[in-house]
PDB file of C-alpha atoms and ligand atoms in Angstrom:
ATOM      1  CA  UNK A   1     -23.603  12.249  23.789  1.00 58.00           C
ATOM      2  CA  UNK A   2     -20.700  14.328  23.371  1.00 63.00           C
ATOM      3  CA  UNK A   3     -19.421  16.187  20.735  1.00 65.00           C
ATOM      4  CA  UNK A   4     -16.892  14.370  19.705  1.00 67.00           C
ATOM      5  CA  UNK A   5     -19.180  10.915  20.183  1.00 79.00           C
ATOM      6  CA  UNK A   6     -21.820  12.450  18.068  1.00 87.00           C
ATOM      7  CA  UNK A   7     -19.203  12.896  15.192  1.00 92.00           C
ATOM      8  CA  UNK A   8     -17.954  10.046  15.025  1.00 94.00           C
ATOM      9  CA  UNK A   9     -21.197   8.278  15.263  1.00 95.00           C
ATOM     10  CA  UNK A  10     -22.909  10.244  12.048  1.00 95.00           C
ATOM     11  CA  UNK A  11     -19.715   9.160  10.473  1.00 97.00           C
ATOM     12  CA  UNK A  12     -19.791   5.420  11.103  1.00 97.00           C
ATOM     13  CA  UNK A  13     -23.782   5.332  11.007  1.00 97.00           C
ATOM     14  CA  UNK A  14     -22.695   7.018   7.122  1.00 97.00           C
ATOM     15  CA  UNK A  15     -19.987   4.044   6.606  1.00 97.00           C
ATOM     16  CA  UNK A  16     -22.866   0.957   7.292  1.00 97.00           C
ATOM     17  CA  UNK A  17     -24.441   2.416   4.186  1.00 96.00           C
ATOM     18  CA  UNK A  18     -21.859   3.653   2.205  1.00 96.00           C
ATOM     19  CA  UNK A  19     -18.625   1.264   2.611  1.00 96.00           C
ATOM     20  CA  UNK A  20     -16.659   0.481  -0.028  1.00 96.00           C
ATOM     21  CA  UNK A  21     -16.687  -3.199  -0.239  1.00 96.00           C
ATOM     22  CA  UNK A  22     -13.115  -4.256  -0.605  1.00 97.00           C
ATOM     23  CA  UNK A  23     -12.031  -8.031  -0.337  1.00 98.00           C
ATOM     24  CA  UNK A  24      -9.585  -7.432   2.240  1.00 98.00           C
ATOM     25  CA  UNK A  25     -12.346  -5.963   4.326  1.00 97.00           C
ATOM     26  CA  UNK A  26     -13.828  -9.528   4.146  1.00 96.00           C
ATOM     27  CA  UNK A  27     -10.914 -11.041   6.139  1.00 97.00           C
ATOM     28  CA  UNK A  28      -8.857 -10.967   9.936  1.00 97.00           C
ATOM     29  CA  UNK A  29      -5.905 -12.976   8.329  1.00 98.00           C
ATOM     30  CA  UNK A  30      -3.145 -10.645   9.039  1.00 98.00           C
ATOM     31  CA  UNK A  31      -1.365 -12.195   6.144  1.00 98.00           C
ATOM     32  CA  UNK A  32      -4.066 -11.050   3.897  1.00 98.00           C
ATOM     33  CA  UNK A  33      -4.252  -7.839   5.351  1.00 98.00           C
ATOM     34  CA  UNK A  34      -0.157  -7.301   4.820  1.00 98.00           C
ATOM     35  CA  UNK A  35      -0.857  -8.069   1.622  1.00 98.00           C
ATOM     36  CA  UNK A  36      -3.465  -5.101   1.057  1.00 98.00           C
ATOM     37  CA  UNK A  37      -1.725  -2.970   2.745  1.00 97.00           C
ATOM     38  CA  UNK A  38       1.424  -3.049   1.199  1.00 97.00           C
ATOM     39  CA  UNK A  39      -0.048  -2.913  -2.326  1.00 97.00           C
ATOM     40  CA  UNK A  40      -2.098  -0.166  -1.400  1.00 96.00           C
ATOM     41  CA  UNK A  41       0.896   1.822   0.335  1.00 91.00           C
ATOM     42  CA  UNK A  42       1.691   3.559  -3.373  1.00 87.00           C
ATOM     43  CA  UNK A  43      -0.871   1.733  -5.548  1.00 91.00           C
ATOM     44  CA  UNK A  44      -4.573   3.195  -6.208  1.00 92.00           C
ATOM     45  CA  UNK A  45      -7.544   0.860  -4.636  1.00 95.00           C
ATOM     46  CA  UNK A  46      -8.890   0.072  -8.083  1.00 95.00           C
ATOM     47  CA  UNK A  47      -5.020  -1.285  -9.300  1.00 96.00           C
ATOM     48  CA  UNK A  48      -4.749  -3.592  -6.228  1.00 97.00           C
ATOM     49  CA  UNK A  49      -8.252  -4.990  -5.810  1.00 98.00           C
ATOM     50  CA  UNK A  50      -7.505  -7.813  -9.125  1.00 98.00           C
ATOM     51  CA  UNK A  51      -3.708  -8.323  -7.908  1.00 98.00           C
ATOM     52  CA  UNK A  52      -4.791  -8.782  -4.192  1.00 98.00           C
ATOM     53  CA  UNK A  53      -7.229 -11.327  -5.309  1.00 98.00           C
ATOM     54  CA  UNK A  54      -4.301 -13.246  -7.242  1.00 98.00           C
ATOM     55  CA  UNK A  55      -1.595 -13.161  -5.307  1.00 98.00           C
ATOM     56  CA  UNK A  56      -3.821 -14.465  -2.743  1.00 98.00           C
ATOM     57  CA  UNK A  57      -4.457 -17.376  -4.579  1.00 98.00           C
ATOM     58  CA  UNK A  58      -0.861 -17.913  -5.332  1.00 98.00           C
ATOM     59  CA  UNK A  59      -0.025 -17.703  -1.972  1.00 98.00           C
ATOM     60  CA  UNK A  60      -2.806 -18.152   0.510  1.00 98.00           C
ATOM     61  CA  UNK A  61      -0.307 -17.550   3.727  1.00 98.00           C
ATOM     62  CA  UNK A  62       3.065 -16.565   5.057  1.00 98.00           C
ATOM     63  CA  UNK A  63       4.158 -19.609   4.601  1.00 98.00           C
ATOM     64  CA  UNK A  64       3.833 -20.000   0.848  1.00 98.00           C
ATOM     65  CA  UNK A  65       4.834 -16.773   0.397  1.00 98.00           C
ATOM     66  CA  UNK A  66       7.965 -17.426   1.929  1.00 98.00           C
ATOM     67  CA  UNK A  67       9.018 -21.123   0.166  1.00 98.00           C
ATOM     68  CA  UNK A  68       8.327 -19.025  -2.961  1.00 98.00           C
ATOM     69  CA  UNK A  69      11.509 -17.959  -4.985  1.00 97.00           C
ATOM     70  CA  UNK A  70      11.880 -14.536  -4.702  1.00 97.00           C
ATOM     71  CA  UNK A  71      12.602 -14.786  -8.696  1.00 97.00           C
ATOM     72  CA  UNK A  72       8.671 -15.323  -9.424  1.00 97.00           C
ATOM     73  CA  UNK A  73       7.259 -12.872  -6.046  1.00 98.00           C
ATOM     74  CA  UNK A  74       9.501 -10.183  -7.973  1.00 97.00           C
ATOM     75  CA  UNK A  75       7.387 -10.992 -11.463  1.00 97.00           C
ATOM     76  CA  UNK A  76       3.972 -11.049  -9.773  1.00 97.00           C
ATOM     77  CA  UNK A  77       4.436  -8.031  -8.645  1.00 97.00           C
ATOM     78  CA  UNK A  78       5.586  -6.204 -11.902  1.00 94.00           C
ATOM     79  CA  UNK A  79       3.332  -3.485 -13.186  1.00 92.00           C
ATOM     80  CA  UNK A  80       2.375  -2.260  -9.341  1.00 95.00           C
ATOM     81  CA  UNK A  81       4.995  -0.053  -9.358  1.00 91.00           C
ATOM     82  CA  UNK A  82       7.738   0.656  -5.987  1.00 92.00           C
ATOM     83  CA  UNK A  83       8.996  -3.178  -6.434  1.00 94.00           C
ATOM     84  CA  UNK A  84      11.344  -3.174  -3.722  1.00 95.00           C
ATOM     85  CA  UNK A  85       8.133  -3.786  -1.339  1.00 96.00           C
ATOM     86  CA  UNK A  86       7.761  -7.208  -3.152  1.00 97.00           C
ATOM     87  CA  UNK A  87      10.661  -8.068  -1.864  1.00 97.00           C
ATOM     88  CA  UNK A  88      10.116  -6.814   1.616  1.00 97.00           C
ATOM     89  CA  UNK A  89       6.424  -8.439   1.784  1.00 98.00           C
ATOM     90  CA  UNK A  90       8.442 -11.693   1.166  1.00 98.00           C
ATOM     91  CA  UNK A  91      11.024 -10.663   3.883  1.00 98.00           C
ATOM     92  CA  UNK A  92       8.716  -9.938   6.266  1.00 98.00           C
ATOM     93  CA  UNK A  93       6.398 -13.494   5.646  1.00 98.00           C
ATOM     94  CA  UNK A  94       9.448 -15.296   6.478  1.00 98.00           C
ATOM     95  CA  UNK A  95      10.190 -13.660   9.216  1.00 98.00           C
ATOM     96  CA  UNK A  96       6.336 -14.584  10.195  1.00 98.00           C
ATOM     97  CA  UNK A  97       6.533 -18.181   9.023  1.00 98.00           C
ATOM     98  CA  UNK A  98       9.459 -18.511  11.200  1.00 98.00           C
ATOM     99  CA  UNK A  99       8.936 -17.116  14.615  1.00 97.00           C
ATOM    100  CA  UNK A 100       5.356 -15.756  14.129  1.00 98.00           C
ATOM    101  CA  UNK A 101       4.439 -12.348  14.462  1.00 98.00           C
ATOM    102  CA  UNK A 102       6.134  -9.428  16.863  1.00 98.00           C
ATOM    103  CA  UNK A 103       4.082  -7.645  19.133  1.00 97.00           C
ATOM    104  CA  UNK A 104       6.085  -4.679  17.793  1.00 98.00           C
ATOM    105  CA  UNK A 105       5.032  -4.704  13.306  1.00 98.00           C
ATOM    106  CA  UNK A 106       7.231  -2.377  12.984  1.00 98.00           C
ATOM    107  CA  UNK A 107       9.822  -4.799  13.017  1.00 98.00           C
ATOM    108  CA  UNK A 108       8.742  -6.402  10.313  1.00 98.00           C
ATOM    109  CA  UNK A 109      11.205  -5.487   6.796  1.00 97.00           C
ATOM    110  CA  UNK A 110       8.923  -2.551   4.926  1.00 95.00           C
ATOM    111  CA  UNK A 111       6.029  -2.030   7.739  1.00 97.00           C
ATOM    112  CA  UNK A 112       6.257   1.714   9.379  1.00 96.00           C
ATOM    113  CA  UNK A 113       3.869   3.296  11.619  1.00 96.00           C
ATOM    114  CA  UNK A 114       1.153   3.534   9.386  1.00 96.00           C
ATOM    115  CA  UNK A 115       0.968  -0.290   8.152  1.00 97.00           C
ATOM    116  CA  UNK A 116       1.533  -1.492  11.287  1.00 98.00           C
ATOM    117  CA  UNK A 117      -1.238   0.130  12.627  1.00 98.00           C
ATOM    118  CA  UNK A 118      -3.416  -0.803   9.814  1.00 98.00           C
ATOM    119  CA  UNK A 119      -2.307  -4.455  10.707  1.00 98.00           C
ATOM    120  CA  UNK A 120      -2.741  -4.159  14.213  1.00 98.00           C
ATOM    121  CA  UNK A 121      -6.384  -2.680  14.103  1.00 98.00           C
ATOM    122  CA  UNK A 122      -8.062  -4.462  11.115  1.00 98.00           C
ATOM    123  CA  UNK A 123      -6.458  -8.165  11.860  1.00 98.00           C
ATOM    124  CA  UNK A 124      -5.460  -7.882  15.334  1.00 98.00           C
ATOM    125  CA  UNK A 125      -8.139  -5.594  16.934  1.00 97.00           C
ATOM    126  CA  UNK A 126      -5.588  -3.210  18.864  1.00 97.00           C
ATOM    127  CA  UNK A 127      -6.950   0.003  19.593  1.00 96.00           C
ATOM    128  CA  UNK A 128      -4.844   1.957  17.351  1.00 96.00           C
ATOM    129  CA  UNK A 129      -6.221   4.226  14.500  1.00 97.00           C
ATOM    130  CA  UNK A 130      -3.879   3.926  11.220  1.00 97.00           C
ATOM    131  CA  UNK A 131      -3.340   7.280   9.994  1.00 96.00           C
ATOM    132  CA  UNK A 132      -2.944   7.732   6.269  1.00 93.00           C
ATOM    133  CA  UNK A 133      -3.287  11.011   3.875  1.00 92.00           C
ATOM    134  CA  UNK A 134      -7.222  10.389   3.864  1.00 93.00           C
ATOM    135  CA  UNK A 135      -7.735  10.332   7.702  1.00 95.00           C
ATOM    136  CA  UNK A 136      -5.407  12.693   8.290  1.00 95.00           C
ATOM    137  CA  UNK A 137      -7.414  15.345   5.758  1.00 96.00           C
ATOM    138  CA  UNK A 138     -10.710  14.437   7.275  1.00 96.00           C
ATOM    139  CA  UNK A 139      -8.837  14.310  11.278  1.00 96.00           C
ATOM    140  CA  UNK A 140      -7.752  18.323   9.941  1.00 96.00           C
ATOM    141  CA  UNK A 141     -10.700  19.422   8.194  1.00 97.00           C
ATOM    142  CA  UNK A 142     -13.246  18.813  11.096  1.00 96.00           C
ATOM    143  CA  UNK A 143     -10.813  19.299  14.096  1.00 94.00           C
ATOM    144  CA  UNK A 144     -12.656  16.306  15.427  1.00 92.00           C
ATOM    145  CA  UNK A 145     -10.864  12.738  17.573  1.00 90.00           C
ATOM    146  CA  UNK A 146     -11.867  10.049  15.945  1.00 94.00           C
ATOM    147  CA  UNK A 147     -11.306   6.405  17.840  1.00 95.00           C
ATOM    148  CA  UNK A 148      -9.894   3.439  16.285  1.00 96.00           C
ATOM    149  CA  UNK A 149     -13.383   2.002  15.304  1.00 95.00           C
ATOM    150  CA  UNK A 150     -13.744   4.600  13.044  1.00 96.00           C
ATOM    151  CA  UNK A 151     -10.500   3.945  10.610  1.00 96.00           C
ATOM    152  CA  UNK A 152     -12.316   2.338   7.843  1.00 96.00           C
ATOM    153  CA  UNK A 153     -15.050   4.996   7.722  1.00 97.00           C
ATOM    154  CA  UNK A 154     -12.240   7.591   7.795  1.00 97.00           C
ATOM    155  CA  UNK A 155     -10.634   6.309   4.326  1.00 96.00           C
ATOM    156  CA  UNK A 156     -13.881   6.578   2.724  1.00 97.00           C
ATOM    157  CA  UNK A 157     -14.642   9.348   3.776  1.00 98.00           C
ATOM    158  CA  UNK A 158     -11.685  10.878   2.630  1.00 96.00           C
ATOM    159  CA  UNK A 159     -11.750   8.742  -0.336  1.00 95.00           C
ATOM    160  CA  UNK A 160     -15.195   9.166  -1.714  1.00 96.00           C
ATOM    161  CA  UNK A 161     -16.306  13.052  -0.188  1.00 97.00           C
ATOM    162  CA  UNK A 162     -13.634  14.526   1.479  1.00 97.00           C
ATOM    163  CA  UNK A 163     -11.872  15.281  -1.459  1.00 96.00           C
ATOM    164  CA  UNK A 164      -8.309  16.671  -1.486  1.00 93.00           C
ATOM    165  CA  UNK A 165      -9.322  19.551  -3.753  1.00 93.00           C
ATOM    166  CA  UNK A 166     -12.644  19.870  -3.916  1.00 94.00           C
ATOM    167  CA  UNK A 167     -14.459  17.983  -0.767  1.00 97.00           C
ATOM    168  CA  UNK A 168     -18.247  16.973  -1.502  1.00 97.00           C
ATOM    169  CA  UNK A 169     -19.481  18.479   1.600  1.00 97.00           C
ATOM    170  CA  UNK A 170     -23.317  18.387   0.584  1.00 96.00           C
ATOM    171  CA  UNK A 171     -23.030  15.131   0.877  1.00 95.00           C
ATOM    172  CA  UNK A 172     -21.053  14.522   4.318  1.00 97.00           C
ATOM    173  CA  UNK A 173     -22.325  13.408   7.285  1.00 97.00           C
ATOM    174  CA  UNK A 174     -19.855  15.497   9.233  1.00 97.00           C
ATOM    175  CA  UNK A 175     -21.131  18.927   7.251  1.00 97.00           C
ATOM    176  CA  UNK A 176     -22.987  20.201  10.514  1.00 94.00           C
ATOM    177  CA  UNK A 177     -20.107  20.104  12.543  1.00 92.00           C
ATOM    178  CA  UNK A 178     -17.351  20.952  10.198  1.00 95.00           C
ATOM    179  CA  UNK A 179     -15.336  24.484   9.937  1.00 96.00           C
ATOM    180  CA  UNK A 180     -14.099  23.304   6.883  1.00 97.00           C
ATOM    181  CA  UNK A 181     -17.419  22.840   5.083  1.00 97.00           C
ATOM    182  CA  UNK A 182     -17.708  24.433   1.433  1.00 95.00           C
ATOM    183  CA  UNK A 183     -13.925  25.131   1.130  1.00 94.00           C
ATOM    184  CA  UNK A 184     -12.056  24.476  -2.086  1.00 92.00           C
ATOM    185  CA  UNK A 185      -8.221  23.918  -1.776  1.00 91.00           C
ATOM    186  CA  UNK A 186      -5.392  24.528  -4.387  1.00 84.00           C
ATOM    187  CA  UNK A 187      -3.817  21.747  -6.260  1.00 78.00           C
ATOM    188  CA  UNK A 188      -1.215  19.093  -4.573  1.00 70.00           C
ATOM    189  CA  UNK A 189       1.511  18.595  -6.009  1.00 69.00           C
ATOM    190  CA  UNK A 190       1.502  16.459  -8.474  1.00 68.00           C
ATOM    191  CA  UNK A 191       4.151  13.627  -8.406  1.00 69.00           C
ATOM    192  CA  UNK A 192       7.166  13.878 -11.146  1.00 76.00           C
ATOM    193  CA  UNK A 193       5.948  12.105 -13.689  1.00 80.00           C
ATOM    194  CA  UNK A 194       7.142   8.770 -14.379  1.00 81.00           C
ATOM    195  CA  UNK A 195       7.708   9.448 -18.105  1.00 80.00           C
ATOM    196  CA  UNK A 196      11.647   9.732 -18.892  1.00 81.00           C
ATOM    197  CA  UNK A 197      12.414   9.464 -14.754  1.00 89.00           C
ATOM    198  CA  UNK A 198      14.927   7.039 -13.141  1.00 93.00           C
ATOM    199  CA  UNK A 199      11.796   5.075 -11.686  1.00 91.00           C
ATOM    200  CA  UNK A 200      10.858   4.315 -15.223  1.00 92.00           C
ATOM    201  CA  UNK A 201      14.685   3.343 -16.565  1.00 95.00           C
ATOM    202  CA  UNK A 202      14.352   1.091 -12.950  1.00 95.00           C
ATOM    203  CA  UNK A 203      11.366  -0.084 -14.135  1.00 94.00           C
ATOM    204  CA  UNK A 204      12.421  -1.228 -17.498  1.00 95.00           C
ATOM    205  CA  UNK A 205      15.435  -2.737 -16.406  1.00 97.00           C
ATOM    206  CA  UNK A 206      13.864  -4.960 -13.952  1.00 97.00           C
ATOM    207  CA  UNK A 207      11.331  -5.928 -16.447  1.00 96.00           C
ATOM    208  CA  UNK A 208      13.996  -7.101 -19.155  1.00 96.00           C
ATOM    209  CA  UNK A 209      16.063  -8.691 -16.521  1.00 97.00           C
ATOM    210  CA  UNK A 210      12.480 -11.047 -15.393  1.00 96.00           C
ATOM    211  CA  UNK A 211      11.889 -11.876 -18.804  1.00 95.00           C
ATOM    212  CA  UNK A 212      15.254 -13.951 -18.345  1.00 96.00           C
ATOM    213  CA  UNK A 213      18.970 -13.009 -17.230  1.00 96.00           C
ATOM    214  CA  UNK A 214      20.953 -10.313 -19.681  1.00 97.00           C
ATOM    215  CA  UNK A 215      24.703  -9.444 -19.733  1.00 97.00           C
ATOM    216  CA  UNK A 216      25.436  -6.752 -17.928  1.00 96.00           C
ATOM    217  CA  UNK A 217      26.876  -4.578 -20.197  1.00 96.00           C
ATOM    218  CA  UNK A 218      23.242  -4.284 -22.040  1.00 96.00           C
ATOM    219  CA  UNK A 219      21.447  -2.751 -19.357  1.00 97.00           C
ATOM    220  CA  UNK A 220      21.338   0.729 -17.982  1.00 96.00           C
ATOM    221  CA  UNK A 221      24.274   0.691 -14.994  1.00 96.00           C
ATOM    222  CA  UNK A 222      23.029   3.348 -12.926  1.00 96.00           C
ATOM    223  CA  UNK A 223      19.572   1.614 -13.032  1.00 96.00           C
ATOM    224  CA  UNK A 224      20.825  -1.880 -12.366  1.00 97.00           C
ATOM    225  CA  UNK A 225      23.016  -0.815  -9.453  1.00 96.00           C
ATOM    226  CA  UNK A 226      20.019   1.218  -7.725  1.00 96.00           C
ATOM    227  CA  UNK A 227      17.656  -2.563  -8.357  1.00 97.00           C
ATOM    228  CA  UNK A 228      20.884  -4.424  -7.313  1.00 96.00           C
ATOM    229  CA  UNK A 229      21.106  -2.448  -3.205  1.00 96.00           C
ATOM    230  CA  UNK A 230      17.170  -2.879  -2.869  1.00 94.00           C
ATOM    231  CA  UNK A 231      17.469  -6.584  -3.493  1.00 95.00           C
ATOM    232  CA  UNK A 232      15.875  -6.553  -6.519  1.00 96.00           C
ATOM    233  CA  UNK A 233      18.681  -8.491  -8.647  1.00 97.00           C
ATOM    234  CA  UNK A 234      21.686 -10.022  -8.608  1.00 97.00           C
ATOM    235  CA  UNK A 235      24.851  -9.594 -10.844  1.00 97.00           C
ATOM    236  CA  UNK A 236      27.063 -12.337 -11.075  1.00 95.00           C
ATOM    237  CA  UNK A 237      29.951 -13.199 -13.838  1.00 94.00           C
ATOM    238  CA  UNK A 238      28.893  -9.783 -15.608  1.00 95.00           C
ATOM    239  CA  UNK A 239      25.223 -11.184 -16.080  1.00 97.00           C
ATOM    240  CA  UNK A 240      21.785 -10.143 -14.338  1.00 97.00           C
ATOM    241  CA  UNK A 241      19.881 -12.031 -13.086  1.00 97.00           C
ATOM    242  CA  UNK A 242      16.289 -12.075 -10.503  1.00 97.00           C
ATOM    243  CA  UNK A 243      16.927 -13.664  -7.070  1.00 95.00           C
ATOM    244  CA  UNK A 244      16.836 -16.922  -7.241  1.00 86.00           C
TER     245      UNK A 244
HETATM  246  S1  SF4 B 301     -17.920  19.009   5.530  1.00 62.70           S
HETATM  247 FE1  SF4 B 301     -16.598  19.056   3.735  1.00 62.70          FE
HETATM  248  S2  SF4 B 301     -14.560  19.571   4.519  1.00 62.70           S
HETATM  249 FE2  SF4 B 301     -15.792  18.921   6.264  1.00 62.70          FE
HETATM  250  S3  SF4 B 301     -15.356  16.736   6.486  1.00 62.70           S
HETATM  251 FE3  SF4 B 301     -17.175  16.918   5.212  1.00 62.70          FE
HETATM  252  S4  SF4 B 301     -16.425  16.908   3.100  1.00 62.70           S
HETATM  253 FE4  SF4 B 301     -14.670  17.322   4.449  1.00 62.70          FE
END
């Protein structure tokens, strides 16, 4: 075996014992899968596990997703944070409940590179490995190729031991073959925080406006005409209102 086989194979021989075990792991339903993947594009794991598992039962498929009014996808998906991919998830479902789904993800409304590839290897089985921050610090660290079998085993990896700061390397399966092993790396930076930001004068706007419409002249402007381009709300006769 190779070098680069051998990696990869400590590392997914690690993953049979160590997955995480994550509902949407449990599924090939590229609806589903979206769904995850979307949630999970700014949300932590933990966060979206409970709201995956509802929405879900909401709305079991494209299809549902897309007869629903956009009014109550908007409210479901309150408290997740980055709302405008509510939205989006409902734009791209009804682009999938009416011609089915492209060859190309991409062109589905809020799916880039990454979640397309996430799509295409976890429901559809293309051979393409979906790069996020965690693969790509593990892909860095060891200098190693890693195939498209290994994706899942890559997030956890960088997830649960290869740390952004400090990586857990006594306890990696990739240690022996790693340059990287027992470094220690300075701080990211953090994101602004959401305290007294635009995001969270966004966020309270939207949340008055779901709890039912309000006159215009009540709300924050420059918040309500960032929500109204994203698709977010509607004004109409100097009142706001959710999608209908
Ligand atoms: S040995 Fe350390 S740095 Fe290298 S992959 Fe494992 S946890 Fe990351």
């Amino acid at each position: 075996m190779g070098r680069v086989a051998q990696v990869e194979a400590a590392l997914l021989e690690w993953f049979r014992g160590a997955a995480r075990d994550l509902p949407w792991r449990r599924t090939r339903d590229p609806y589903a899968i979206l769904v995850s993947e979307v949630m999970l594009q700014q949300t932590q794991v933990e966060r979206v596990v409970p709201r995956y598992l509802a929405w879900l039962e909401r709305w079991p498929s494209a299809e549902a997703l897309a007869a629903a009014s956009t009014a109550d996808v908007i409210r479901e998906w309150q408290g997740l944070g980055y709302n405008r991919r509510a939205v989006n998830l409902q734009r791209a479902a009804r682009r999938v409940a009416e011609r089915g789904w492209p060859a190309d993800l991409t062109e589905l409304p809020g799916v880039g590179p990454y979640t397309a590839a996430a799509v295409g290897n976890f429901a559809f089985g293309r051979e393409e490995l979906p790069v996020d921050t965690n693969v790509r610090r593990v892909q860095e660290r060891t200098g190693a190729t890693f195939g498209p079998a290994a994706a899942q085993a890559l997030m956890d990896l960088g997830a649960m031991v290869c740390l952004a700061r400090v990586p857990r390397c006594g306890g990696c399966p990739l240690a022996d073959a790693c340059p990287s092993r027992g470094r220690r790396y300075e701080p990211l930076r953090r994101q602004s925080p959401f305290e007294g930001s635009f995001r969270q004068r966004r966020a309270r706007t939207l949340r008055l406006v779901a709890e039912e419409p309000r006159p215009l002249r009540d709300l924050d402007a420059s918040a309500v005409e960032s929500l109204r381009a994203d698709g977010l709300i509607v004004v109409e006769d100097e009142r706001v209102r959710l999608p209908a």
